[in-house]
Coordinates of C-alpha atoms in Angstrom, one line a residue:
M1 CA 31.8 14.3 -57.6
T2 CA 32.5 16.0 -61.0
L3 CA 35.9 17.4 -61.6
F4 CA 36.0 21.1 -62.5
T5 CA 38.9 22.9 -64.3
G6 CA 37.2 25.8 -66.1
P7 CA 38.1 27.1 -69.6
A8 CA 41.6 26.8 -70.9
A9 CA 43.8 29.8 -70.9
D10 CA 43.6 30.1 -74.7
C11 CA 39.9 29.3 -74.8
R12 CA 38.5 30.1 -78.3
L13 CA 34.8 29.5 -77.9
C14 CA 33.9 33.1 -78.5
P15 CA 35.7 34.8 -81.5
R16 CA 34.8 38.4 -80.3
L17 CA 36.2 37.8 -76.9
V18 CA 39.3 36.1 -78.3
E19 CA 39.9 39.2 -80.5
Y20 CA 39.5 41.5 -77.5
R21 CA 41.8 39.3 -75.4
R22 CA 44.5 39.5 -78.0
A23 CA 44.2 43.3 -78.2
N24 CA 44.6 43.6 -74.5
Q25 CA 47.5 41.2 -74.5
A26 CA 49.2 43.4 -77.1
A27 CA 48.4 46.6 -75.2
F28 CA 49.0 45.3 -71.6
P29 CA 51.3 42.3 -71.8
D30 CA 51.8 42.2 -68.0
W31 CA 48.0 41.8 -67.3
H32 CA 46.3 38.4 -66.8
N33 CA 44.4 38.7 -70.1
A34 CA 42.8 35.2 -70.0
P35 CA 39.7 33.4 -68.7
V36 CA 39.4 34.2 -65.0
D37 CA 39.2 31.2 -62.7
S38 CA 36.8 31.1 -59.8
F39 CA 37.9 32.2 -56.4
G40 CA 37.3 30.1 -53.3
S41 CA 36.9 26.4 -52.5
L42 CA 34.7 23.9 -54.3
D43 CA 33.6 22.8 -50.8
A44 CA 31.9 26.2 -50.2
R45 CA 28.2 26.4 -49.3
I46 CA 27.6 29.6 -51.3
L47 CA 28.5 30.4 -54.9
F48 CA 28.4 34.1 -55.8
I49 CA 27.9 34.6 -59.5
G50 CA 28.9 37.8 -61.2
L51 CA 28.6 39.1 -64.8
A52 CA 32.1 39.0 -66.4
P53 CA 35.6 40.1 -65.6
G54 CA 36.2 43.9 -65.8
V55 CA 38.9 44.9 -68.2
R56 CA 40.9 46.7 -65.5
G57 CA 39.7 44.5 -62.7
A58 CA 39.7 40.7 -62.9
N59 CA 41.1 40.8 -66.5
R60 CA 44.1 42.6 -65.2
T61 CA 44.6 40.8 -61.8
G62 CA 43.3 37.3 -62.6
R63 CA 40.9 37.1 -59.6
P64 CA 37.2 37.8 -59.7
F65 CA 36.1 41.3 -58.6
T66 CA 39.7 42.2 -57.8
G67 CA 40.9 45.6 -58.9
D68 CA 37.7 47.5 -59.5
Y69 CA 35.1 49.3 -57.5
A70 CA 32.6 46.4 -57.5
G71 CA 35.2 44.3 -55.6
D72 CA 35.6 47.0 -52.9
L73 CA 31.9 46.7 -52.0
L74 CA 31.7 42.9 -52.4
Y75 CA 34.8 42.0 -50.4
S76 CA 34.3 44.5 -47.6
S77 CA 30.7 43.0 -47.3
L78 CA 32.0 39.4 -47.2
L79 CA 34.4 40.4 -44.5
K80 CA 31.6 42.0 -42.5
Y81 CA 29.5 38.9 -42.6
G82 CA 32.3 36.4 -41.9
L83 CA 32.5 35.0 -45.4
A84 CA 36.1 36.1 -45.8
R85 CA 39.2 36.7 -43.8
G86 CA 42.4 38.8 -44.2
E87 CA 42.9 42.2 -45.7
Y88 CA 41.6 42.9 -49.2
R89 CA 44.1 45.0 -51.1
A90 CA 42.9 44.5 -54.6
D91 CA 45.8 42.2 -55.4
P92 CA 45.6 38.4 -56.0
D93 CA 48.7 38.0 -53.8
D94 CA 47.2 39.9 -50.8
G95 CA 46.4 36.6 -48.9
F96 CA 42.7 37.4 -48.7
E97 CA 40.6 34.2 -48.3
L98 CA 37.0 33.3 -48.7
V99 CA 35.2 31.4 -45.9
G100 CA 32.5 29.0 -47.0
A101 CA 32.1 31.0 -50.2
R102 CA 33.2 30.9 -53.8
I103 CA 33.0 33.5 -56.6
C104 CA 32.7 33.0 -60.3
N105 CA 31.5 34.9 -63.4
A106 CA 28.7 34.0 -65.8
V107 CA 31.1 34.8 -68.6
R108 CA 34.7 33.9 -67.9
C109 CA 36.5 36.2 -70.3
V110 CA 36.4 40.0 -70.4
P111 CA 33.9 41.4 -73.0
P112 CA 34.1 44.8 -74.7
E113 CA 32.3 47.5 -72.8
N114 CA 31.5 44.9 -70.1
K115 CA 28.6 43.7 -72.2
P116 CA 28.6 40.0 -73.2
L117 CA 26.5 38.8 -76.1
P118 CA 23.8 36.1 -75.7
S119 CA 26.1 33.7 -77.6
E120 CA 28.9 34.3 -75.1
F121 CA 26.6 33.7 -72.1
K122 CA 25.6 30.4 -73.8
A123 CA 29.2 29.4 -74.6
C124 CA 30.1 29.6 -70.9
L125 CA 27.0 27.7 -69.5
P126 CA 28.8 24.4 -69.5
F127 CA 31.5 25.7 -67.2
L128 CA 28.9 26.9 -64.6
S129 CA 27.1 23.6 -64.9
Q130 CA 30.3 21.6 -64.2
E131 CA 31.2 23.9 -61.4
L132 CA 27.8 23.4 -59.7
A133 CA 28.2 19.7 -60.0
A134 CA 31.6 19.8 -58.4
M135 CA 30.4 21.6 -55.3
P136 CA 29.1 18.9 -52.9
S137 CA 28.2 21.2 -50.0
L138 CA 26.5 23.9 -52.1
R139 CA 23.4 25.4 -50.5
A140 CA 22.9 28.8 -52.1
L141 CA 23.6 30.9 -55.2
F142 CA 23.9 34.6 -54.9
A143 CA 23.3 36.4 -58.2
I144 CA 25.1 39.7 -58.6
G145 CA 22.9 41.3 -61.1
R146 CA 20.0 40.2 -63.4
N147 CA 22.3 38.5 -66.0
A148 CA 23.8 36.3 -63.3
H149 CA 20.3 35.4 -62.1
E150 CA 19.2 34.4 -65.6
V151 CA 22.3 32.4 -66.3
A152 CA 21.9 30.5 -63.0
L153 CA 18.3 29.5 -63.9
T154 CA 19.2 28.6 -67.5
T155 CA 22.1 26.4 -66.2
L156 CA 19.7 24.6 -63.9
G157 CA 17.1 24.1 -66.5
L158 CA 14.5 26.3 -64.7
K159 CA 12.0 28.7 -66.2
K160 CA 12.9 32.4 -65.7
S161 CA 9.2 33.3 -65.4
A162 CA 8.9 31.1 -62.3
Y163 CA 11.7 33.0 -60.5
P164 CA 11.5 36.7 -61.4
F165 CA 14.6 38.8 -60.6
A166 CA 14.2 41.3 -57.8
H167 CA 16.8 42.8 -55.5
G168 CA 16.8 40.9 -52.1
A169 CA 14.5 38.2 -53.4
M170 CA 15.0 34.6 -52.2
H171 CA 14.0 31.7 -54.5
E172 CA 13.7 28.1 -53.5
L173 CA 15.0 26.1 -56.5
G174 CA 14.4 22.6 -55.2
K175 CA 16.8 19.9 -54.0
G176 CA 17.7 22.2 -51.1
L177 CA 19.2 24.9 -53.2
I178 CA 18.2 28.6 -53.0
L179 CA 19.0 31.6 -55.1
V180 CA 19.2 35.2 -53.7
D181 CA 19.3 38.2 -56.0
S182 CA 21.1 41.5 -55.8
Y183 CA 21.6 44.4 -58.1
H184 CA 25.1 44.4 -59.4
C185 CA 27.6 46.2 -57.1
S186 CA 29.0 48.3 -59.9
R187 CA 30.1 51.9 -59.5
Y188 CA 27.3 53.0 -61.8
N189 CA 24.6 51.4 -59.6
T190 CA 26.0 52.8 -56.4
N191 CA 26.7 56.2 -57.8
T192 CA 23.1 56.4 -59.1
G193 CA 21.6 55.1 -55.8
R194 CA 20.1 52.0 -57.5
L195 CA 22.2 50.0 -55.0
T196 CA 23.4 51.2 -51.6
E197 CA 25.7 49.4 -49.2
A198 CA 22.7 48.9 -46.9
M199 CA 20.7 47.3 -49.7
F200 CA 23.6 45.0 -50.6
H201 CA 24.0 44.0 -46.9
Q202 CA 20.3 43.3 -46.7
A203 CA 20.5 40.8 -49.6
L204 CA 23.5 39.1 -47.9
E205 CA 21.5 38.9 -44.7
T206 CA 18.7 37.3 -46.6
L207 CA 21.1 34.8 -48.0
L208 CA 22.7 33.9 -44.6
D209 CA 19.3 33.7 -42.9
S210 CA 18.1 31.2 -45.6
I211 CA 21.0 28.7 -45.0
K212 CA 21.2 28.9 -41.2
S213 CA 19.6 25.5 -40.7

């Protein structure tokens, strides 16, 4: 099994993200302000893939989807479906745990305006590739947004045209691995009605139904 450590705390692969990180370190020295490690065990059957840390969310707290609205919907949903236990309090020290699940981001450092550049997605691809190789029990990927979907396919060397993104879609990727898509659980998407809680739950149910056997 491949060992996985993720990017170094002072990763310098992306100059724009390094500059933004340093600006945040100067402005908010008590924040995490570094690449955000994945959350959950490498023995998990499901890997949830997000876009990137939010500046006042994971970039502040150091745990994916922790401290912003997207995490409120994601973690309450994981609790509902038995993929987490404990009480989520938007604090990495809250004792909240994932059950059979792991969460990472396609881009490990916070980008300005939450918009990674193509070169920044590319720079982080090796980390996801190594992470997938280090998960011996992996059965399913859950893409939180189109960008995560495309990064997953690129990492696996698969054609995007063969697996079009659609909310709630389930794709069989071969070798016993599936990919399920969801619109991103951002405040913008929920406020505009693009994604409702029921829609997000439906995508999770598709995921869980697909790995029952």
